[in-house]
Every structure is written in structure tokens, then in C-alpha cells.
Tab-separated table of C-alpha atoms in Angstrom:
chain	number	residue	atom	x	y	z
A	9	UNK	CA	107.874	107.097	103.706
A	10	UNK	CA	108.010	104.039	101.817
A	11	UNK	CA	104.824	102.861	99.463
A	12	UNK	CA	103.063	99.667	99.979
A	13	UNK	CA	100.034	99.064	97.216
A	14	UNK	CA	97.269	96.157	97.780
A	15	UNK	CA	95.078	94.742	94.925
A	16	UNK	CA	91.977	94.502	94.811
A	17	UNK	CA	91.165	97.278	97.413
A	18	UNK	CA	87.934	95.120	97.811
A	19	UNK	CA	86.074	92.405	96.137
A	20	UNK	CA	83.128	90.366	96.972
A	21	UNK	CA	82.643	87.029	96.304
A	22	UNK	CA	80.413	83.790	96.479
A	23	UNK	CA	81.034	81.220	98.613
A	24	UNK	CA	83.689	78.548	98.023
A	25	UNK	CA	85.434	80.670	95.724
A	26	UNK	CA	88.991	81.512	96.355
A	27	UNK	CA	90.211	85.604	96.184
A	28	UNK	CA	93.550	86.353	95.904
A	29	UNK	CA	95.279	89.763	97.564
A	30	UNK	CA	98.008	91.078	95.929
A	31	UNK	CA	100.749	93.047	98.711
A	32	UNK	CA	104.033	95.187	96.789
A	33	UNK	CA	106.373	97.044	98.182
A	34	UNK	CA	106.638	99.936	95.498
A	35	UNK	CA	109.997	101.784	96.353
A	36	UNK	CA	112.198	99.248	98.399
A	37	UNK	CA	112.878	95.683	98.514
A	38	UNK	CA	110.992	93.786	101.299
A	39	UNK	CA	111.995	89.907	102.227
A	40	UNK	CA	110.002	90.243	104.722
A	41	UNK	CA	105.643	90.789	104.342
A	42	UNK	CA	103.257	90.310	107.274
A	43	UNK	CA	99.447	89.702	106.825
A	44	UNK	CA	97.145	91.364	109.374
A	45	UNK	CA	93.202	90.811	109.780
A	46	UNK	CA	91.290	93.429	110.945
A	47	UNK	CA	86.862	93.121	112.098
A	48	UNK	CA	85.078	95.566	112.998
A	49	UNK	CA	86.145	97.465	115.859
A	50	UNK	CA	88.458	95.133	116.593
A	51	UNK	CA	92.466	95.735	116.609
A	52	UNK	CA	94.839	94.334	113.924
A	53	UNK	CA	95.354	90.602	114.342
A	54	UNK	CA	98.886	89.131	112.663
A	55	UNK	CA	98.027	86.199	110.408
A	56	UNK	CA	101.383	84.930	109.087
A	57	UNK	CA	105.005	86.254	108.040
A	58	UNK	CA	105.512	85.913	104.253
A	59	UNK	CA	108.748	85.155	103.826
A	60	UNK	CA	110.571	85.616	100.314
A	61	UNK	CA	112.219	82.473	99.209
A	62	UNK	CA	110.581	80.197	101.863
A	63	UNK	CA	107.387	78.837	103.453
A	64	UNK	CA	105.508	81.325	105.278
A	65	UNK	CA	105.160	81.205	109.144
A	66	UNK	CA	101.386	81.204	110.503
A	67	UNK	CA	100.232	81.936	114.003
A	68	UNK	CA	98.379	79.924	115.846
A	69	UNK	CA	94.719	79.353	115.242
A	70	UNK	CA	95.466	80.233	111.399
A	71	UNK	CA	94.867	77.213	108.894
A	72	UNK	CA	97.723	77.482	106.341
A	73	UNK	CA	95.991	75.415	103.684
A	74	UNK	CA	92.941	78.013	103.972
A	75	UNK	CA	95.185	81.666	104.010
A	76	UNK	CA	97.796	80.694	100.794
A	77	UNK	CA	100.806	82.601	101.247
A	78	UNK	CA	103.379	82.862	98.681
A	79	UNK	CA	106.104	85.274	98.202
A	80	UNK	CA	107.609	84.909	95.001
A	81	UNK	CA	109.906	88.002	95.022
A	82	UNK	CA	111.076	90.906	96.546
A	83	UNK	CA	108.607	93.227	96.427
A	84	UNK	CA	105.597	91.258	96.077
A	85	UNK	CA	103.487	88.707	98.550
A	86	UNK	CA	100.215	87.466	97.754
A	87	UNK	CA	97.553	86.234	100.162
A	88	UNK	CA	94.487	83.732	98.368
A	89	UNK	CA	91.563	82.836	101.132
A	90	UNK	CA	90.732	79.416	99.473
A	91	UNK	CA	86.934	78.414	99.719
A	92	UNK	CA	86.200	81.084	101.252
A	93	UNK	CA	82.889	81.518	103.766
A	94	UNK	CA	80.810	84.730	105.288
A	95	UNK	CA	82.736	84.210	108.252
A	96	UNK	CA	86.332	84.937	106.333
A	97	UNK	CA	84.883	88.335	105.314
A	98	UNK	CA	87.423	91.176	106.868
A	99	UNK	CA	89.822	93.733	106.225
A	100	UNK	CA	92.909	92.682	105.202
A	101	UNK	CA	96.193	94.435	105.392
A	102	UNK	CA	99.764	93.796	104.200
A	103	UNK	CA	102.847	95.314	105.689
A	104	UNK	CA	105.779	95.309	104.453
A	105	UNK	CA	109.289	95.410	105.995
A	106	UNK	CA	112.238	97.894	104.951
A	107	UNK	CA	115.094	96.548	106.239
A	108	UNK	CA	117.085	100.216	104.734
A	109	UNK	CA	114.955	102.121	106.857
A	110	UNK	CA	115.278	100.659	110.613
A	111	UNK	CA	113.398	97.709	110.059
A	112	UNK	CA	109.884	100.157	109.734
A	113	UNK	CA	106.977	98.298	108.382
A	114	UNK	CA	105.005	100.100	106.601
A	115	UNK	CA	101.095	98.528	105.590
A	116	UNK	CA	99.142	98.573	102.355
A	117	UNK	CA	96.075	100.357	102.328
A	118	UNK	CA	94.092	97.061	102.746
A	119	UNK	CA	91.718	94.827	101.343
A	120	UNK	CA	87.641	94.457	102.415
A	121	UNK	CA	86.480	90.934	101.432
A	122	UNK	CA	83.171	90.442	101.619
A	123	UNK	CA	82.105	86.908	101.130
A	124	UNK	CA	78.498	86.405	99.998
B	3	UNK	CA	93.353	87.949	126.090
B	4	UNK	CA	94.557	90.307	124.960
B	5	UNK	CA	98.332	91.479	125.326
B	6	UNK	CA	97.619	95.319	124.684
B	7	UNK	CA	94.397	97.262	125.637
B	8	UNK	CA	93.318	100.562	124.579
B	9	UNK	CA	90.088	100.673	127.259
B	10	UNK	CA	89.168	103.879	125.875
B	11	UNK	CA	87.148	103.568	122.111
B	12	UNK	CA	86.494	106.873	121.778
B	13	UNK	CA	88.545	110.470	123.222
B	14	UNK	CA	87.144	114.205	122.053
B	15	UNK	CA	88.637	117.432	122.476
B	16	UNK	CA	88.693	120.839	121.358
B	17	UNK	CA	91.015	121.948	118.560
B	18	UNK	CA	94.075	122.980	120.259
B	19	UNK	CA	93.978	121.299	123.732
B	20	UNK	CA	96.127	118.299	124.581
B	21	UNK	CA	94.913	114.635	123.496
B	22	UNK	CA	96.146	112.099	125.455
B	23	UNK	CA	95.961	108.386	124.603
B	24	UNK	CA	96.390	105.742	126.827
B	25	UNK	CA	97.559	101.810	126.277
B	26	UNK	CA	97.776	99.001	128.962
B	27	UNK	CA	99.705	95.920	128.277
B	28	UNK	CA	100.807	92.696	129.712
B	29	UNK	CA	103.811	91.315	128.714
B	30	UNK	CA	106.744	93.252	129.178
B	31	UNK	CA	108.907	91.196	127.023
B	32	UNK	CA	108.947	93.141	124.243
B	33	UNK	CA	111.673	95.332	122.538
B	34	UNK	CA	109.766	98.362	121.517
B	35	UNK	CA	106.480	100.200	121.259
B	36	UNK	CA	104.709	102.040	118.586
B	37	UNK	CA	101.429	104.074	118.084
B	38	UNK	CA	100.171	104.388	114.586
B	39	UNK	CA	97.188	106.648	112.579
B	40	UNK	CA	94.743	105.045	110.594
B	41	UNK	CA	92.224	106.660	108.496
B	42	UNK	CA	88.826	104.700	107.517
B	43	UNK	CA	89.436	101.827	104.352
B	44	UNK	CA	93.449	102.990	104.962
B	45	UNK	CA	96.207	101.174	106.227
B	46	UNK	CA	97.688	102.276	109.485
B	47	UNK	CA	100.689	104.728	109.448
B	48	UNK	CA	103.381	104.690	111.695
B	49	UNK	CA	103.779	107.769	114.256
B	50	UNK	CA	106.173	107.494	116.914
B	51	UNK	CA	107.856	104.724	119.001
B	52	UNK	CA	109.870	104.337	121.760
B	53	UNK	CA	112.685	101.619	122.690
B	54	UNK	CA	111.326	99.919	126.277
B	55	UNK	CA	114.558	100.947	127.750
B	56	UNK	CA	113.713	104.457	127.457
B	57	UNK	CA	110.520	106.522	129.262
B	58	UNK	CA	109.963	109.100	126.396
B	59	UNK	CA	109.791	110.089	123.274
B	60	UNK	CA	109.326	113.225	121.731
B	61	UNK	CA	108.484	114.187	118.113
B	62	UNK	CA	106.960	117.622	117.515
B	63	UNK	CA	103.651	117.805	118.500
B	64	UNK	CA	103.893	114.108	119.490
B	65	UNK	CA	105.701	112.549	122.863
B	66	UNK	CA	104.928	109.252	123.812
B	67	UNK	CA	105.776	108.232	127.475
B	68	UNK	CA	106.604	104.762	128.627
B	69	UNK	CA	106.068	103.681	132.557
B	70	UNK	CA	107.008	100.501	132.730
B	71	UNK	CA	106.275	99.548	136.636
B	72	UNK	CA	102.532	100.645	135.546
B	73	UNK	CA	103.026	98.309	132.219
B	74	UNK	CA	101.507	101.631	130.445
B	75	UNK	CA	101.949	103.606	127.755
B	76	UNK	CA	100.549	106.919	126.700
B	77	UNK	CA	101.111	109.049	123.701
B	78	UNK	CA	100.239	112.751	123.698
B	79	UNK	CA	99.061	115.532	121.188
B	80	UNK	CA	99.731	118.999	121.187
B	81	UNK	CA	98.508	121.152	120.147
B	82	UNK	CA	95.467	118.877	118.906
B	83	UNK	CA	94.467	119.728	115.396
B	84	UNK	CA	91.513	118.623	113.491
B	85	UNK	CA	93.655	116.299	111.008
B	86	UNK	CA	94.622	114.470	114.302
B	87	UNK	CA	90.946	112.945	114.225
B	88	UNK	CA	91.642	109.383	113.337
B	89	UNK	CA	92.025	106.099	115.094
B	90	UNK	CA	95.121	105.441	117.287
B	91	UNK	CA	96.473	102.272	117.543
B	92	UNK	CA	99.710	101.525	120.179
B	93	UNK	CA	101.363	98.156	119.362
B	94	UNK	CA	104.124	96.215	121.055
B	95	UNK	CA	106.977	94.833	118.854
B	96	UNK	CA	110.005	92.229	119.223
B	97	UNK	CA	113.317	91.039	117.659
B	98	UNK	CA	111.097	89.405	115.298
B	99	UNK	CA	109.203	92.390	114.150
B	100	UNK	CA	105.913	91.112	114.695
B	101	UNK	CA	103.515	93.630	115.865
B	102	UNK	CA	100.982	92.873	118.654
B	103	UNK	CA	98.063	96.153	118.068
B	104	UNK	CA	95.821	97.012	120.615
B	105	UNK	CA	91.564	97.749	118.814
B	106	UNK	CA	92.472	101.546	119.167
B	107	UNK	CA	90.878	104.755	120.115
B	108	UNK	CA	89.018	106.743	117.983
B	109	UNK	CA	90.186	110.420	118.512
B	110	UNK	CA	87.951	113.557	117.270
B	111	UNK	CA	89.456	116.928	117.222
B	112	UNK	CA	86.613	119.575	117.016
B	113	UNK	CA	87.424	122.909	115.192
């Protein structure tokens, strides 16, 4: 299947700094990136679509000026938790979407953030 | 509340027996259904799926079956194997690709 990296594969960080995640899509193109959070024991919640090009679409109860999306080109998306708190620590994962494959998403490896 | 419920955490069985996974869910307005793997600090991968207009699915070792009246889904394993022990999730997908996951089962497969 298709490769999807993430970087840093965890960091931790003081408060009211900002972290950014890193999502590529190694061996295919991907206009499309999705941004999951994941706590403990807990399933897979969709934060935003990262679109490349355009503005990012967030679901509700996400604060867009908190989660920075930006997807500057085709293979890569990056996610930056501005200010971030304790309560922002989680496991993020990326997904990607290959479009030459059936529209299969395939996910990064994720992310643990660990906010001190 | 949630849209898709796995009510079971946990599932063990012996090394070649049948596993069998089971996922609930709501809202039947949904194109398609998936069940992916996930090892610990991985991210998921994607295992089988099946289009809601059909009532299996069958990959190898791997069928997933689809009863819509019930709203239920349920994939099986078999024979089990001991690389099957991972967490299961099912999800629920649309035209728009986003994926709705259910908090997953933790399956052991004992040698």
C-alpha cells in the first residue's frame, strides 16, 4: 500500500508553546489530508480536512485558530496546535487520500503530544 | 453519541478458532464501511470494506458481513492467528470520505 510518514513521531512541550506535525504522502499525490485525534481508549475522532490549495474544513467543536492547518502541496499537510495546554495532549494521526487507488486513505503512523 | 459502537473492548481466542468482531451503528446514511488494524504508537491500516448495498465481503481469512435491518456489522477471522492480536476498529464512510471510527476492540490471539 501507499506510505504516509508523520514528523515528529512525538514531542513534548511546555505550555503555550505551539508544535507543529508534519503529514506526507511518500509515493502518491494526495489533495486531500484528514487530521484525526485519538485519547486513550477512545476511537479516532476527525478534526478537519486539509485541503491542498484552499482553507481547510473543521468539524464542529474544533477551534480553527487553535489546530493550524495548511496544505501547501501535494504531498504534504501540516497540523501546528498553537498555545497549546495539558488538555491538547493526544495522539495525532494524518491520513492521506489516494485518489489512484479507489479513494483509500491511508494514515501516518501518528504523533503523541504531550503537553507539560 | 456516538454514531458507531464497538461494545466489546476486549475479545480472546485460541490460535486457530474464529474471531468475530462486532460493530453497532446509527445512521444508515452512509456509503460504505470499513474495519481497520492498528498496532500500539501505529497508525491504523485498512483491512476490508464493504459497499452498504451489499451483505458481505470476503477476503481470505477475512469476511465482513453487513445486516442492515439490525444496523450491524461484523467482521470475521479465520483461521485466527497470533499476528491478528491488535485493535480493530470498524468505521462508516460517505461521498465525502470522511471516516466516522468506532473506540475498537482489542483482539488477542493466544498461541
Amino acid at each position: 500500500g501507499a506510505v504516509v510518514s508523520q514528523h515528529p513521531s512525538w514531542v513534548i512541550c511546555k505550555s503555550g508553546t505551539s508544535v507543529k506535525i508534519e503529514c506526507r504522502s511518500l509515493d502518491f499525490q494526495a489533495t486531500t489530508m484528514f487530521w484525526y485525534r485519538q485519547f486513550p481508549k477512545q476511537s479516532l475522532m476527525l478534526m478537519a480536512t486539509s485541503n491542498e490549495g484552499s482553507k481547510a474544513t473543521y468539524e464542529q467543536g474544533v477551534e480553527k485558530d487553535k489546530f493550524l492547518i495548511n496544505h501547501a502541496s501535494l504531498t504534504l499537510s501540516t497540523l501546528t496546535v498553537t498555545s497549546a495546554h495539558p488538555e491538547d495532549s493526544s495522539f495525532y494521526i494524518c491520513s492521506a487520500l489516494d485518489r489512484g487507488r479507489y479513494n483509500e486513505q491511508f494514515f501516518g503512523p501518528g504523533t503523541r503530544l504531550t503537553v507539560l | 453519541d456516538q454514531q458507531v459502537k464497538q461494545n466489546s473492548p476486549s475479545l480472546s481466542v485460541q490460535e486457530g478458532r474464529i474471531s468475530i468482531l462486532n460493530c453497532d451503528y446509527t445512521n444508515s446514511m452512509f456509503d460504505y464501511f470499513l474495519w481497520y488494524k492498528k498496532y500500539p504508537a501505529e497508525g491504523p491500516t485498512f483491512l476490508i470494506s464493504i459497499s452498504s448495498i451489499k451483505d458481505k465481503n470476503e477476503d481470505g481469512r477475512f469476511t465482513v458481513f453487513l445486516n442492515k435491518s439490525a444496523k450491524h456489522l461484523s467482521l470475521h477471522i479465520v483461521p485466527s492467528q497470533p499476528g491478528d492480536s491488535a485493535v480493530y476498529f470498524c468505521a462508516q464512510g460517505g461521498s465525502n470520505y470522511k471516516l466516522t471510527f468506532g473506540k475498537g476492540t482489542l483482539l488477542t490471539v493466544n498461541p
